[in-house]
PDB file of C-alpha atoms in Angstrom:
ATOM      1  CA  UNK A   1      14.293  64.987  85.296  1.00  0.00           C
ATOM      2  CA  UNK A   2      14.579  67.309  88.146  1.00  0.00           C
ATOM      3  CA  UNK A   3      16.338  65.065  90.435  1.00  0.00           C
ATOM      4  CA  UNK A   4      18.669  64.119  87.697  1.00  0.00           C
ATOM      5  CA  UNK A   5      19.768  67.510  87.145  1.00  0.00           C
ATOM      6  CA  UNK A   6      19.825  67.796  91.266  1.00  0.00           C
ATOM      7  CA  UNK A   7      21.955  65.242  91.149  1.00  0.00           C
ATOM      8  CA  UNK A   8      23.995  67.069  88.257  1.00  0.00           C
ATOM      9  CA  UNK A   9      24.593  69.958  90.343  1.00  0.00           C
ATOM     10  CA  UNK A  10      25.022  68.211  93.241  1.00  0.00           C
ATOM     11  CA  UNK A  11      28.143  66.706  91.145  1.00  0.00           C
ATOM     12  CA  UNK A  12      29.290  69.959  90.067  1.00  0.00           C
ATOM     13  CA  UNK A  13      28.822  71.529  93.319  1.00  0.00           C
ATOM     14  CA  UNK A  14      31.416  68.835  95.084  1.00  0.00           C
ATOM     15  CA  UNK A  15      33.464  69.047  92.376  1.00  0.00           C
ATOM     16  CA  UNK A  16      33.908  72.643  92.463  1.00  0.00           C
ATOM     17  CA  UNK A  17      34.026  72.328  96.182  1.00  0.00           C
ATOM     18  CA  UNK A  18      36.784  69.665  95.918  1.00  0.00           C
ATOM     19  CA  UNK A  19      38.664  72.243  93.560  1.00  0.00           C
ATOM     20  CA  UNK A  20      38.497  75.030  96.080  1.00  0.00           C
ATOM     21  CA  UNK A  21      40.013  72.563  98.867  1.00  0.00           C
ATOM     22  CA  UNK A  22      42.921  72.038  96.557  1.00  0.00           C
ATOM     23  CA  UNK A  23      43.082  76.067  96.100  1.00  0.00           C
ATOM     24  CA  UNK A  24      42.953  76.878  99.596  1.00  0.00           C
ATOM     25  CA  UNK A  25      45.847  74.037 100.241  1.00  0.00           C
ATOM     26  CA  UNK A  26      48.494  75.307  97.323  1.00  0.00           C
ATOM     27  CA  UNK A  27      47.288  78.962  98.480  1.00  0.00           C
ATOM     28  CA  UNK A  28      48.730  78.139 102.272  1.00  0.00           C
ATOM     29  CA  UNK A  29      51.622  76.400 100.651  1.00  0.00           C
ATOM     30  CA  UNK A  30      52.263  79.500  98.957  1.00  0.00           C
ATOM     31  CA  UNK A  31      52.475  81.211 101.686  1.00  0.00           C
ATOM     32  CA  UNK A  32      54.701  79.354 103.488  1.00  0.00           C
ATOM     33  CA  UNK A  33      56.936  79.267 101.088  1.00  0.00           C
ATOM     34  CA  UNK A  34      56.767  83.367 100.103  1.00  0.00           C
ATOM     35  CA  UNK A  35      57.554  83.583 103.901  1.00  0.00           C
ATOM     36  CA  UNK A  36      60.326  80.945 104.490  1.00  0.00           C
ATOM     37  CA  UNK A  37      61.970  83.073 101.347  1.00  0.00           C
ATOM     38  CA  UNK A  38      61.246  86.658 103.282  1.00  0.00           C
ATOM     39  CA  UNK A  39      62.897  85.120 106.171  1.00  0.00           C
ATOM     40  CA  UNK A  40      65.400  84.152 104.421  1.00  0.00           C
ATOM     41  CA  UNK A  41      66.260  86.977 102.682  1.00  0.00           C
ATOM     42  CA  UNK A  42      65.666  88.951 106.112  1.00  0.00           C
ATOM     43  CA  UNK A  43      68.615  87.020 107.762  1.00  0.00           C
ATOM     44  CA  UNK A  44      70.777  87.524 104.258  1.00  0.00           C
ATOM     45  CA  UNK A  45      70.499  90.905 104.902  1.00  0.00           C
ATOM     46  CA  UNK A  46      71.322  90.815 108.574  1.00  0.00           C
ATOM     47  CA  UNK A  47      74.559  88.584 107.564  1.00  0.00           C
ATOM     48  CA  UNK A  48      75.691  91.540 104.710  1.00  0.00           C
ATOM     49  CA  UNK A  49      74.907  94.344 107.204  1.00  0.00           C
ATOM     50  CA  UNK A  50      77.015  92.718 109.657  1.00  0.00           C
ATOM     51  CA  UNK A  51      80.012  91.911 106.723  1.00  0.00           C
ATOM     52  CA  UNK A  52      79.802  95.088 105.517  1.00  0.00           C
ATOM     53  CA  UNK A  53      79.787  96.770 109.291  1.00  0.00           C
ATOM     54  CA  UNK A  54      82.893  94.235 109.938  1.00  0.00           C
ATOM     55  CA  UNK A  55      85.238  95.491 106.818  1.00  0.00           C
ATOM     56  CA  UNK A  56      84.486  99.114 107.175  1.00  0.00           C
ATOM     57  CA  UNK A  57      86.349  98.724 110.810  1.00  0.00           C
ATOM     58  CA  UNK A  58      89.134  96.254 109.269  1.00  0.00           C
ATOM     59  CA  UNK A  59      89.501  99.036 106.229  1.00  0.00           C
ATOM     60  CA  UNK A  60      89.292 102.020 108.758  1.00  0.00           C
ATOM     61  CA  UNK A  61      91.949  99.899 111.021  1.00  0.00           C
ATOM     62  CA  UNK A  62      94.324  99.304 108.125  1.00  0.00           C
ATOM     63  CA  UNK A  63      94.075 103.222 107.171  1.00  0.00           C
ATOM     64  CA  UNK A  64      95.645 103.796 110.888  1.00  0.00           C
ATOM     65  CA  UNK A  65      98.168 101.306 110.725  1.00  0.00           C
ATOM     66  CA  UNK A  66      99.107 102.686 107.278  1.00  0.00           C
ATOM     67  CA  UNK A  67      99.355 106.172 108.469  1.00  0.00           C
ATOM     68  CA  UNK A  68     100.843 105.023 111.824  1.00  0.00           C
ATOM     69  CA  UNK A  69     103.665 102.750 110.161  1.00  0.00           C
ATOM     70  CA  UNK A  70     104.406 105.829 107.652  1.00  0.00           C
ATOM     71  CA  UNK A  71     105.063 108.059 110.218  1.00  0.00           C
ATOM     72  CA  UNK A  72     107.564 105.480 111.665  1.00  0.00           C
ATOM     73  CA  UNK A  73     109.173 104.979 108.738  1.00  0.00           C
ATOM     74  CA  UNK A  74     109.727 108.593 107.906  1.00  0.00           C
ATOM     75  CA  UNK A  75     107.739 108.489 104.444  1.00  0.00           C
ATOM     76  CA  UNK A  76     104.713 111.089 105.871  1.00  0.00           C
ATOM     77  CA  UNK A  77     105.061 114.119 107.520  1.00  0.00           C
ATOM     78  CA  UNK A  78     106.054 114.015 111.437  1.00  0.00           C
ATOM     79  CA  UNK A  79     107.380 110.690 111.043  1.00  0.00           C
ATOM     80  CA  UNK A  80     111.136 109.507 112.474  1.00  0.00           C
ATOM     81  CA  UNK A  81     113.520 110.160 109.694  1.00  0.00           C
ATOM     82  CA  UNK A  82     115.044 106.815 107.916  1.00  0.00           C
ATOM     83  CA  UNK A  83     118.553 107.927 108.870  1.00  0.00           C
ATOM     84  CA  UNK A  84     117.454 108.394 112.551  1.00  0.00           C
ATOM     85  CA  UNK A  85     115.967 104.861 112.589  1.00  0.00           C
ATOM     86  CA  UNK A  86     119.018 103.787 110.833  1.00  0.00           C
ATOM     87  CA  UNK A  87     121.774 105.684 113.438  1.00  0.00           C
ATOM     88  CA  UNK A  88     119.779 104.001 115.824  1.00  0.00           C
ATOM     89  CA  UNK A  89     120.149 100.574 114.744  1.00  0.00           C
ATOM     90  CA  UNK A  90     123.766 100.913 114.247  1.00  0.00           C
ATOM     91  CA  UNK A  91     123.965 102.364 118.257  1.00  0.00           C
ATOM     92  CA  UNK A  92     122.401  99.197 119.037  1.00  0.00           C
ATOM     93  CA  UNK A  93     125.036  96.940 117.650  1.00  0.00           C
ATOM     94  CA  UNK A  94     127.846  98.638 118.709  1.00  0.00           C
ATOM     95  CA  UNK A  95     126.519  99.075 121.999  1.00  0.00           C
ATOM     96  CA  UNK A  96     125.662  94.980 122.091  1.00  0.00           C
ATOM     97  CA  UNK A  97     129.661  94.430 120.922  1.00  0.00           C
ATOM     98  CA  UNK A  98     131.173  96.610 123.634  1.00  0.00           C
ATOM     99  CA  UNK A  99     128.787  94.390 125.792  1.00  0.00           C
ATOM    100  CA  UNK A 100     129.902  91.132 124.269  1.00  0.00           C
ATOM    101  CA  UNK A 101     133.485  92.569 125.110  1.00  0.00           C
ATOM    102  CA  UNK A 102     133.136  93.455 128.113  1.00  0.00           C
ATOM    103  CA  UNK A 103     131.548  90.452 129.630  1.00  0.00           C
ATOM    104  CA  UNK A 104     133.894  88.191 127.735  1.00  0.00           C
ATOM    105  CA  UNK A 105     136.922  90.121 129.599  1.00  0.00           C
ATOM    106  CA  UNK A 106     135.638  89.737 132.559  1.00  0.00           C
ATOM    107  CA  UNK A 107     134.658  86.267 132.456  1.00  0.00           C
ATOM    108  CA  UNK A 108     137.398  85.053 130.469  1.00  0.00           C
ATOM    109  CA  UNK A 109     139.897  82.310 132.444  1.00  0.00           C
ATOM    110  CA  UNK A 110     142.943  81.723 130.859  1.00  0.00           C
ATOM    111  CA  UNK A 111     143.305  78.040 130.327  1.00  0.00           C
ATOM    112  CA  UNK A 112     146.021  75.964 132.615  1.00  0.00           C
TER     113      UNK A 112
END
Protein backbone atom coordinates (compact mmCIF):
# COMPACT_ATOMS: atom_id res chain seq x y z
CA UNK A 1 0.00 0.00 0.00
CA UNK A 2 2.89 2.21 0.60
CA UNK A 3 4.19 2.25 -2.82
CA UNK A 4 0.76 2.87 -4.11
CA UNK A 5 0.34 5.90 -2.20
CA UNK A 6 4.23 6.73 -3.31
CA UNK A 7 3.11 6.48 -6.43
CA UNK A 8 -0.01 8.77 -5.50
CA UNK A 9 2.15 11.48 -4.46
CA UNK A 10 4.50 11.00 -6.88
CA UNK A 11 1.35 11.89 -9.26
CA UNK A 12 0.40 14.79 -7.31
CA UNK A 13 3.81 16.00 -6.91
CA UNK A 14 4.30 16.25 -11.01
CA UNK A 15 1.14 17.47 -11.30
CA UNK A 16 1.55 20.27 -9.03
CA UNK A 17 4.97 20.67 -10.48
CA UNK A 18 3.50 20.77 -14.03
CA UNK A 19 1.03 23.54 -12.63
CA UNK A 20 3.82 25.70 -11.32
CA UNK A 21 5.63 25.48 -14.90
CA UNK A 22 2.47 26.87 -16.37
CA UNK A 23 2.52 29.68 -13.45
CA UNK A 24 5.96 30.65 -13.88
CA UNK A 25 5.27 30.85 -17.92
CA UNK A 26 1.86 33.19 -17.76
CA UNK A 27 3.81 35.01 -14.75
CA UNK A 28 6.81 36.02 -17.42
CA UNK A 29 4.15 36.65 -19.97
CA UNK A 30 2.76 38.99 -17.63
CA UNK A 31 5.48 40.71 -17.39
CA UNK A 32 6.23 41.28 -20.67
CA UNK A 33 3.26 42.47 -21.38
CA UNK A 34 2.93 45.02 -18.04
CA UNK A 35 6.28 46.28 -19.56
CA UNK A 36 5.61 46.53 -23.36
CA UNK A 37 2.41 48.71 -21.89
CA UNK A 38 4.93 50.93 -19.48
CA UNK A 39 6.92 51.47 -22.51
CA UNK A 40 4.36 52.34 -24.22
CA UNK A 41 2.83 54.64 -22.20
CA UNK A 42 6.50 56.06 -21.48
CA UNK A 43 6.86 57.08 -25.22
CA UNK A 44 2.96 58.46 -25.13
CA UNK A 45 4.09 60.68 -22.73
CA UNK A 46 7.27 61.73 -24.45
CA UNK A 47 5.01 62.36 -27.76
CA UNK A 48 2.36 64.79 -25.47
CA UNK A 49 5.32 66.51 -23.75
CA UNK A 50 6.74 67.25 -26.99
CA UNK A 51 2.93 68.41 -28.53
CA UNK A 52 2.29 70.27 -25.75
CA UNK A 53 6.06 71.95 -25.71
CA UNK A 54 5.35 72.52 -29.67
CA UNK A 55 1.85 74.61 -29.27
CA UNK A 56 2.90 76.61 -26.32
CA UNK A 57 5.67 78.19 -28.90
CA UNK A 58 3.02 78.26 -31.93
CA UNK A 59 0.41 80.00 -29.22
CA UNK A 60 3.25 82.26 -27.74
CA UNK A 61 4.26 83.02 -31.63
CA UNK A 62 0.71 83.89 -32.64
CA UNK A 63 0.41 86.27 -29.38
CA UNK A 64 3.48 88.31 -31.11
CA UNK A 65 2.20 88.38 -34.42
CA UNK A 66 -1.15 89.50 -32.95
CA UNK A 67 0.35 92.24 -30.98
CA UNK A 68 2.88 93.00 -33.78
CA UNK A 69 0.13 93.21 -36.65
CA UNK A 70 -2.06 95.49 -34.14
CA UNK A 71 0.44 97.86 -33.75
CA UNK A 72 0.67 98.08 -37.61
CA UNK A 73 -2.66 98.46 -38.06
CA UNK A 74 -3.14 101.22 -35.57
CA UNK A 75 -5.78 99.23 -33.32
CA UNK A 76 -3.14 99.06 -30.01
CA UNK A 77 -1.30 101.63 -28.57
CA UNK A 78 2.05 102.83 -30.49
CA UNK A 79 0.83 101.43 -33.57
CA UNK A 80 0.83 103.51 -37.21
CA UNK A 81 -2.45 105.26 -37.38
CA UNK A 82 -5.04 103.79 -40.17
CA UNK A 83 -5.11 107.19 -41.87
CA UNK A 84 -1.24 107.26 -41.99
CA UNK A 85 -1.20 103.78 -43.60
CA UNK A 86 -3.95 104.97 -45.73
CA UNK A 87 -2.13 108.61 -46.91
CA UNK A 88 0.52 106.37 -47.60
CA UNK A 89 -1.06 104.13 -49.95
CA UNK A 90 -2.62 106.87 -51.82
CA UNK A 91 1.27 108.58 -52.15
CA UNK A 92 2.08 105.41 -53.68
CA UNK A 93 -0.35 105.54 -56.51
CA UNK A 94 -0.02 108.86 -57.39
CA UNK A 95 3.55 108.68 -57.26
CA UNK A 96 3.37 105.28 -59.69
CA UNK A 97 0.94 107.58 -62.22
CA UNK A 98 3.29 110.54 -62.45
CA UNK A 99 5.78 107.63 -63.21
CA UNK A 100 3.57 105.97 -65.77
CA UNK A 101 3.42 109.63 -67.24
CA UNK A 102 6.47 110.42 -67.33
CA UNK A 103 8.00 107.45 -68.95
CA UNK A 104 5.18 107.30 -71.45
CA UNK A 105 6.23 111.05 -72.54
CA UNK A 106 9.37 110.29 -72.93
CA UNK A 107 9.12 107.20 -74.77
CA UNK A 108 6.23 108.03 -76.74
CA UNK A 109 6.93 108.22 -80.88
CA UNK A 110 4.41 109.76 -82.71
CA UNK A 111 3.31 107.41 -85.41
CA UNK A 112 4.33 108.25 -89.30
Amino acid sequence: MSTSRDRVEDTYEMQNDQRLDELHSKLRSLRGVTTDIYDDVERQNTTLDETRNSFASFGASLVQSSRRASQAFGIGSGGVKQWRTIGYCIAAFVALWILWKVFRWFWWTPSP
